PDB file of C-alpha atoms in Angstrom:
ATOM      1  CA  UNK A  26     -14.111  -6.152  30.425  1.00 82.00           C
ATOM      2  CA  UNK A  27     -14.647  -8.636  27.391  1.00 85.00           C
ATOM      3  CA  UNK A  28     -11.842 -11.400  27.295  1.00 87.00           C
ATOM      4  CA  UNK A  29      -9.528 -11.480  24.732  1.00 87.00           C
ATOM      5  CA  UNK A  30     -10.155 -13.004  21.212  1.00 89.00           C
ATOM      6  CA  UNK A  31      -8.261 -15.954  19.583  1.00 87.00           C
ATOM      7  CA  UNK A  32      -6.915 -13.207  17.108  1.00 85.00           C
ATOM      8  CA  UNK A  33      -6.074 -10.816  19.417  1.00 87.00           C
ATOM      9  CA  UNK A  34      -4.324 -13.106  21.324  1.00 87.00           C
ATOM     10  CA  UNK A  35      -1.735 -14.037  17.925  1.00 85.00           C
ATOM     11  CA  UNK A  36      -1.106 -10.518  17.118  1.00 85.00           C
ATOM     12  CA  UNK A  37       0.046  -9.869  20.845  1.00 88.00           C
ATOM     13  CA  UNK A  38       2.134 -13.176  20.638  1.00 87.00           C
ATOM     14  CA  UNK A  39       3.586 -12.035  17.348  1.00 87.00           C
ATOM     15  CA  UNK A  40       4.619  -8.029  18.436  1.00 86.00           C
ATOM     16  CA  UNK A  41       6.005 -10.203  21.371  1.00 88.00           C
ATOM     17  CA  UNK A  42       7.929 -12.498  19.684  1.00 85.00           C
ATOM     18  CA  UNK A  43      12.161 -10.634  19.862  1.00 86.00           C
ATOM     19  CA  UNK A  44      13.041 -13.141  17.386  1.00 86.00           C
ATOM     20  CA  UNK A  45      12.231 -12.574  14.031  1.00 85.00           C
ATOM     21  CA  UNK A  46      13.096 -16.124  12.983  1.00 88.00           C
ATOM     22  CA  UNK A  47      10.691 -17.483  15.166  1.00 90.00           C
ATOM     23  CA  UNK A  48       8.056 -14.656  14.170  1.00 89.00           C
ATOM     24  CA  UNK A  49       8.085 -16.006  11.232  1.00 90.00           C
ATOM     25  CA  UNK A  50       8.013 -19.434  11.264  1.00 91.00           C
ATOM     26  CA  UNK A  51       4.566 -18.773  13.349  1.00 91.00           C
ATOM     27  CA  UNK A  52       3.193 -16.690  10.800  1.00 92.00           C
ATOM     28  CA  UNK A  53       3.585 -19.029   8.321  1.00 93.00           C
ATOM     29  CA  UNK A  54       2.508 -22.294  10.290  1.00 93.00           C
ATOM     30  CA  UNK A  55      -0.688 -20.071  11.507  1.00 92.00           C
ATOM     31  CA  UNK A  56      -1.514 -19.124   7.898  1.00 93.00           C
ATOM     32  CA  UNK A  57      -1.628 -15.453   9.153  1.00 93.00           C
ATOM     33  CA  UNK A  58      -1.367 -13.822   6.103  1.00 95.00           C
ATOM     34  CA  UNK A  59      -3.395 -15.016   2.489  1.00 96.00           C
ATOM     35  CA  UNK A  60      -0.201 -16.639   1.329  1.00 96.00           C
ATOM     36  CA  UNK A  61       3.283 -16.097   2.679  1.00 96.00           C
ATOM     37  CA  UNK A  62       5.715 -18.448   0.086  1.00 96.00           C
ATOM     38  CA  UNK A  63       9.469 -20.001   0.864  1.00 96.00           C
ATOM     39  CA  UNK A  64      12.289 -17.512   1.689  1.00 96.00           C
ATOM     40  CA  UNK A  65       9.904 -14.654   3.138  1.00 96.00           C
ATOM     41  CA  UNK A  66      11.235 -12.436   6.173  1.00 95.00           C
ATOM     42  CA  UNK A  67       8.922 -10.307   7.609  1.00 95.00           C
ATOM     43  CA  UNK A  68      10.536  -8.198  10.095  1.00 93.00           C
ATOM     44  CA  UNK A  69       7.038  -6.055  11.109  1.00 92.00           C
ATOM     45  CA  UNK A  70       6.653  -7.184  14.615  1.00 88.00           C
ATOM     46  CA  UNK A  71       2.425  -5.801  13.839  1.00 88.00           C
ATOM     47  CA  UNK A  72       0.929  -7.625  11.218  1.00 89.00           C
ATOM     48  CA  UNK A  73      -1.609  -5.223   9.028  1.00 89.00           C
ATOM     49  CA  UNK A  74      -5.255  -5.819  10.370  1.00 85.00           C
ATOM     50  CA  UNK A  75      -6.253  -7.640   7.338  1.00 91.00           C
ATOM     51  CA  UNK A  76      -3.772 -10.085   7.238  1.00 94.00           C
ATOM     52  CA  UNK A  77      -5.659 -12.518   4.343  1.00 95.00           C
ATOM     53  CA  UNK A  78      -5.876  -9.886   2.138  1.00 96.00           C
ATOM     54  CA  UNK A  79      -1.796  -9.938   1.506  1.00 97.00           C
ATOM     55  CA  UNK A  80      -0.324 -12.427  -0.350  1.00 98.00           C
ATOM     56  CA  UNK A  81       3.776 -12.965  -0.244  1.00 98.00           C
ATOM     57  CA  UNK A  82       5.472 -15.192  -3.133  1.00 98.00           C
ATOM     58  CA  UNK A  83       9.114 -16.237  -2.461  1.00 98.00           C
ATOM     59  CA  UNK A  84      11.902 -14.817  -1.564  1.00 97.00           C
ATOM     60  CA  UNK A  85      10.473 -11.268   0.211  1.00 98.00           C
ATOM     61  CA  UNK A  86      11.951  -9.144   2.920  1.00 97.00           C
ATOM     62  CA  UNK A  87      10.065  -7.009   5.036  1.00 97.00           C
ATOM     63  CA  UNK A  88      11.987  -5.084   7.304  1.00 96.00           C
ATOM     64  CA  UNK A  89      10.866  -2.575  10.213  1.00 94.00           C
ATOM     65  CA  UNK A  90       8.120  -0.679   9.953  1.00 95.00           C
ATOM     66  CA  UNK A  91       6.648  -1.433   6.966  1.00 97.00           C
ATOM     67  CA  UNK A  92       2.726  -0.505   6.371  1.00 96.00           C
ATOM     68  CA  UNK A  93       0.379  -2.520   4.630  1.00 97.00           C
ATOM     69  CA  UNK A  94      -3.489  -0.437   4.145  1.00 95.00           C
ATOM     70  CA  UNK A  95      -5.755  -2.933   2.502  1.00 93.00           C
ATOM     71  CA  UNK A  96      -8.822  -0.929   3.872  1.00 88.00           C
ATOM     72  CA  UNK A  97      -9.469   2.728   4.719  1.00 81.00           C
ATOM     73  CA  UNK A  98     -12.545   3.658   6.814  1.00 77.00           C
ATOM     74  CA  UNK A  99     -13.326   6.922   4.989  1.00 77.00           C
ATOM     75  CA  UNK A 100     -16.993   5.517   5.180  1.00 76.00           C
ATOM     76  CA  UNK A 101     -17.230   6.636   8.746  1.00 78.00           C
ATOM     77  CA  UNK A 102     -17.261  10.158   7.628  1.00 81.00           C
ATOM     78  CA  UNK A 103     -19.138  10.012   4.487  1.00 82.00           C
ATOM     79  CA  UNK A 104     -22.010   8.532   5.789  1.00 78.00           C
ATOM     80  CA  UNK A 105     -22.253  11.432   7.988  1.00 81.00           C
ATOM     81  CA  UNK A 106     -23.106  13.628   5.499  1.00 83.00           C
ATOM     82  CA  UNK A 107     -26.275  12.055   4.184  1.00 82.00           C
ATOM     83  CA  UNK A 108     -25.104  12.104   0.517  1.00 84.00           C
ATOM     84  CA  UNK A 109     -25.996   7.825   0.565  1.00 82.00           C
ATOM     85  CA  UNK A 110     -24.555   5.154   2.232  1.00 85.00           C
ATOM     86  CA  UNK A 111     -20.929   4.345   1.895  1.00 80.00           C
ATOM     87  CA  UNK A 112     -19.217   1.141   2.504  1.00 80.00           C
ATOM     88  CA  UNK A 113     -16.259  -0.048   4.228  1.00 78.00           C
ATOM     89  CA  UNK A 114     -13.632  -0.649   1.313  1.00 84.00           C
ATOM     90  CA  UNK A 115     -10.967  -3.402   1.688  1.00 89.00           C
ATOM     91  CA  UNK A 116      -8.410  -4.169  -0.944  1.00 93.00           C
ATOM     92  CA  UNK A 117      -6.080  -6.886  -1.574  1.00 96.00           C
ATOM     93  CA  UNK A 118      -2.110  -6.524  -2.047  1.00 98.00           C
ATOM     94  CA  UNK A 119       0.091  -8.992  -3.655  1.00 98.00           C
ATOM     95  CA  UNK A 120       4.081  -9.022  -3.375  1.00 98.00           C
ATOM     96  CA  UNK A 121       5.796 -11.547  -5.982  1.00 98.00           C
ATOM     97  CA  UNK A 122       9.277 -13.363  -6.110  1.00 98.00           C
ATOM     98  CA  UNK A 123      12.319 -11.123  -5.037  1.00 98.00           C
ATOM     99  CA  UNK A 124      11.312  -8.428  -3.326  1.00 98.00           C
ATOM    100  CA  UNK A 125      12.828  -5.846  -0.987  1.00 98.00           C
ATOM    101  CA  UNK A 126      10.478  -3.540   0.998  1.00 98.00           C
ATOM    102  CA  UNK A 127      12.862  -0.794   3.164  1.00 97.00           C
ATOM    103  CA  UNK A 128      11.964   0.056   6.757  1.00 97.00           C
ATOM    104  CA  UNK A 129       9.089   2.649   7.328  1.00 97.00           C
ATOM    105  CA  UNK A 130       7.640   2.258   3.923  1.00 98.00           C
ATOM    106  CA  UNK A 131       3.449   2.220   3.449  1.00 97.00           C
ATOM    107  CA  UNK A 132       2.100  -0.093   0.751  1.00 98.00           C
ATOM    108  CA  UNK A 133      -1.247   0.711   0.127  1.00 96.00           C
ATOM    109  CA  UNK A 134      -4.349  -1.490  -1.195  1.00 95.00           C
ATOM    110  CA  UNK A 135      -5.062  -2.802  -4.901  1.00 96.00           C
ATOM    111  CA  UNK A 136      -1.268  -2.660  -5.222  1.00 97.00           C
ATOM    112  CA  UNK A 137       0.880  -5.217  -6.898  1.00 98.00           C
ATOM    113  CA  UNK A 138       4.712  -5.520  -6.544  1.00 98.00           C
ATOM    114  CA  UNK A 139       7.424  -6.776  -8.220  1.00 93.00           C
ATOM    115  CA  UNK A 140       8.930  -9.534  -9.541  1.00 98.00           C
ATOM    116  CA  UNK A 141      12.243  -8.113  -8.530  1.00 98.00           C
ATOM    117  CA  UNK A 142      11.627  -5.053  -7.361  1.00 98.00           C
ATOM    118  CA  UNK A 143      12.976  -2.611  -4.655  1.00 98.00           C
ATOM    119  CA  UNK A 144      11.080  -0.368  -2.592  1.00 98.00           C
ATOM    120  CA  UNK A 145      13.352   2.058  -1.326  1.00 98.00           C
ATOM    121  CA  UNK A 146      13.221   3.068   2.786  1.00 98.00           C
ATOM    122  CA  UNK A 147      10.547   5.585   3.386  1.00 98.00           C
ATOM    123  CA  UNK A 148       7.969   5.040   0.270  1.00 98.00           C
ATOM    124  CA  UNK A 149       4.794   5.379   0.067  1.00 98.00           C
ATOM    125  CA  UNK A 150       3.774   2.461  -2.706  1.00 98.00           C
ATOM    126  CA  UNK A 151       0.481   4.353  -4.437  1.00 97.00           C
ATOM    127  CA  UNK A 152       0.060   2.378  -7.616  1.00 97.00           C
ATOM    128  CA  UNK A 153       1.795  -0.988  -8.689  1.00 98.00           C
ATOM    129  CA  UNK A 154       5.443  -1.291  -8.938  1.00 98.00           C
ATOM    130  CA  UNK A 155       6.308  -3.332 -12.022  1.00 98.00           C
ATOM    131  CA  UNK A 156       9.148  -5.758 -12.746  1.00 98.00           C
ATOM    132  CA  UNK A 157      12.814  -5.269 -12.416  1.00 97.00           C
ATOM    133  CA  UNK A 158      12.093  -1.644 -11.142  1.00 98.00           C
ATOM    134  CA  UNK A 159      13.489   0.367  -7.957  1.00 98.00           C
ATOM    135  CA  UNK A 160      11.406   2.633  -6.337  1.00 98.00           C
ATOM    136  CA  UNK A 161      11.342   5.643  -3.868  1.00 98.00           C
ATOM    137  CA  UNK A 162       9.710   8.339  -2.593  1.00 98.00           C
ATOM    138  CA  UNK A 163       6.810   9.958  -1.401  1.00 96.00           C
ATOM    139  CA  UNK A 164       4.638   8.845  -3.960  1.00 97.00           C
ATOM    140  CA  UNK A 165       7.235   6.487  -5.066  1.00 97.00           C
ATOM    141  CA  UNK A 166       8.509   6.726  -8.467  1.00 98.00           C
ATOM    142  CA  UNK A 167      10.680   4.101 -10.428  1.00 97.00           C
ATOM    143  CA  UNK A 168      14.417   5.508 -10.182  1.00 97.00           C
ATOM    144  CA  UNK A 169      16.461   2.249 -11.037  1.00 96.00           C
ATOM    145  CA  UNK A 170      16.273  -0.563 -12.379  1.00 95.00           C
ATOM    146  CA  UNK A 171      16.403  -4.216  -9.988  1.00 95.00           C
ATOM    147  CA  UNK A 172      19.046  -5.650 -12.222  1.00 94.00           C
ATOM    148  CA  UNK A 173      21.228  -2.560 -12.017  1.00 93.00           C
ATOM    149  CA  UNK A 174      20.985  -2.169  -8.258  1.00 91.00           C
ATOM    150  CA  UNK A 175      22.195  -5.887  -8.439  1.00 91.00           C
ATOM    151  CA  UNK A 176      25.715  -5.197 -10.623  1.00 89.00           C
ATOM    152  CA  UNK A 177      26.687  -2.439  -8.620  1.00 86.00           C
ATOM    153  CA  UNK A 178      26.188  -4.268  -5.338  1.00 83.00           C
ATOM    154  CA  UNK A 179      27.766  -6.911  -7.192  1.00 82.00           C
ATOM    155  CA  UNK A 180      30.817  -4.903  -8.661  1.00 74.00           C
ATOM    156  CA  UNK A 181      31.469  -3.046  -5.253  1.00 71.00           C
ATOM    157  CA  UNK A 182      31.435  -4.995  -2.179  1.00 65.00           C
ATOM    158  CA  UNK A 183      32.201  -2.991   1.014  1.00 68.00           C
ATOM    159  CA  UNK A 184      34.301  -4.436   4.236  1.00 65.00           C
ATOM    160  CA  UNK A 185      32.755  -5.831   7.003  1.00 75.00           C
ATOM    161  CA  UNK A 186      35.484  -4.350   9.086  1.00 82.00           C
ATOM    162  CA  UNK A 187      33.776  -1.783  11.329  1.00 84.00           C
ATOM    163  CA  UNK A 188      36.904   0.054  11.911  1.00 85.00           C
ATOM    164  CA  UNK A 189      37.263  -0.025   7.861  1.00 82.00           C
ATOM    165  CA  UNK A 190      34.014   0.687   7.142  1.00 79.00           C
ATOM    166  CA  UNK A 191      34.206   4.057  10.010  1.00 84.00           C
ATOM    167  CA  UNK A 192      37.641   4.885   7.916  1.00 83.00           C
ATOM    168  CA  UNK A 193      35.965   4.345   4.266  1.00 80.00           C
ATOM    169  CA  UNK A 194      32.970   6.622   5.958  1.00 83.00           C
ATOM    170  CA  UNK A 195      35.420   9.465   7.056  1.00 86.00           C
ATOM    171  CA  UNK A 196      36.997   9.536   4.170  1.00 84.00           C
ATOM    172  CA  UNK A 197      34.061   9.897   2.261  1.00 77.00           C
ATOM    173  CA  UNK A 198      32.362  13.024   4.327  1.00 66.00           C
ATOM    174  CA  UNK A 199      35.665  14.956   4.232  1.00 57.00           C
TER     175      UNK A 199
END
């Protein structure tokens, strides 16, 4: 059995790492990704296997699950059915100042997102998502705008009262 690489070695420190703080504080001191800018959280406890080709700006979250494709290996196949020689593709993806990315989203290659944008839980990020836009869905469309997610989160705060929040919820499903 071949001992493990340097690299391999950081991506099983970093799906080790519990603490998200600390996860990220190592993947910016490590220079894991391209560029990763001030105010990023990255709560993915894999990092994508292309890494450089990702570059955050400021102020970013990440949460859970969140896919980043900068290459597909549909050359595999296509070179199998001697119609030429196909090459591995790779493609970069760049995420500017104030974003949001919700859990179990993909974002794939040759995309770029934001300035303030959303990308709603779930989405699958096909082409680029520009400014001041929310997004969603399977591909994901724009269904918002940033700046009006931000007055009516603004204009309607909610309790952090669990026992208020489980009343406001009750009433609200009756």
């Amino acid at each position: 059995m071949k001992p493990w690489t340097k690299e391999q070695l950081k991506r099983l420190r970093i799906a080790l790492m519990l603490n998200s703080d600390k996860r990220n504080r190592y993947l910016k001191k490590h220079q894991i990704f391209k560029e990763m800018g001030d105010n990023v959280f990255f709560q993915p406890r894999f990092i994508p296997s292309d890494p450089k080709l990702i570059k955050f700006h400021n102020n970013i979250i990440v949460t859970s699950n969140v896919t980043f494709v900068t290459h597909d290996i549909f050359h595999l196949g296509l070179n199998n059915l001697n119609q030429g020689t196909f090459s591995y593709e790779q493609n970069c993806i760049e995420v500017m100042d104030n974003v949001f990315i919700g859990c179990n989203s993909t974002i794939l290659g040759n995309i770029k997102i934001g300035p303030n944008a959303l990308i709603a839980a779930g989405s699958v990020v096909t082409k680029d998502v520009l400014p001041n836009t929310v997004v969603a869905g399977n591909p994901a469309k724009v269904i918002g705008t940033f700046d009006d997610f931000i007055n009516k989160r603004k204009n309607n705060p909610k309790p952090f009262d669990k026992d208020k929040l489980w009343k406001q919820f009750t009433n609200e499903k009756i």
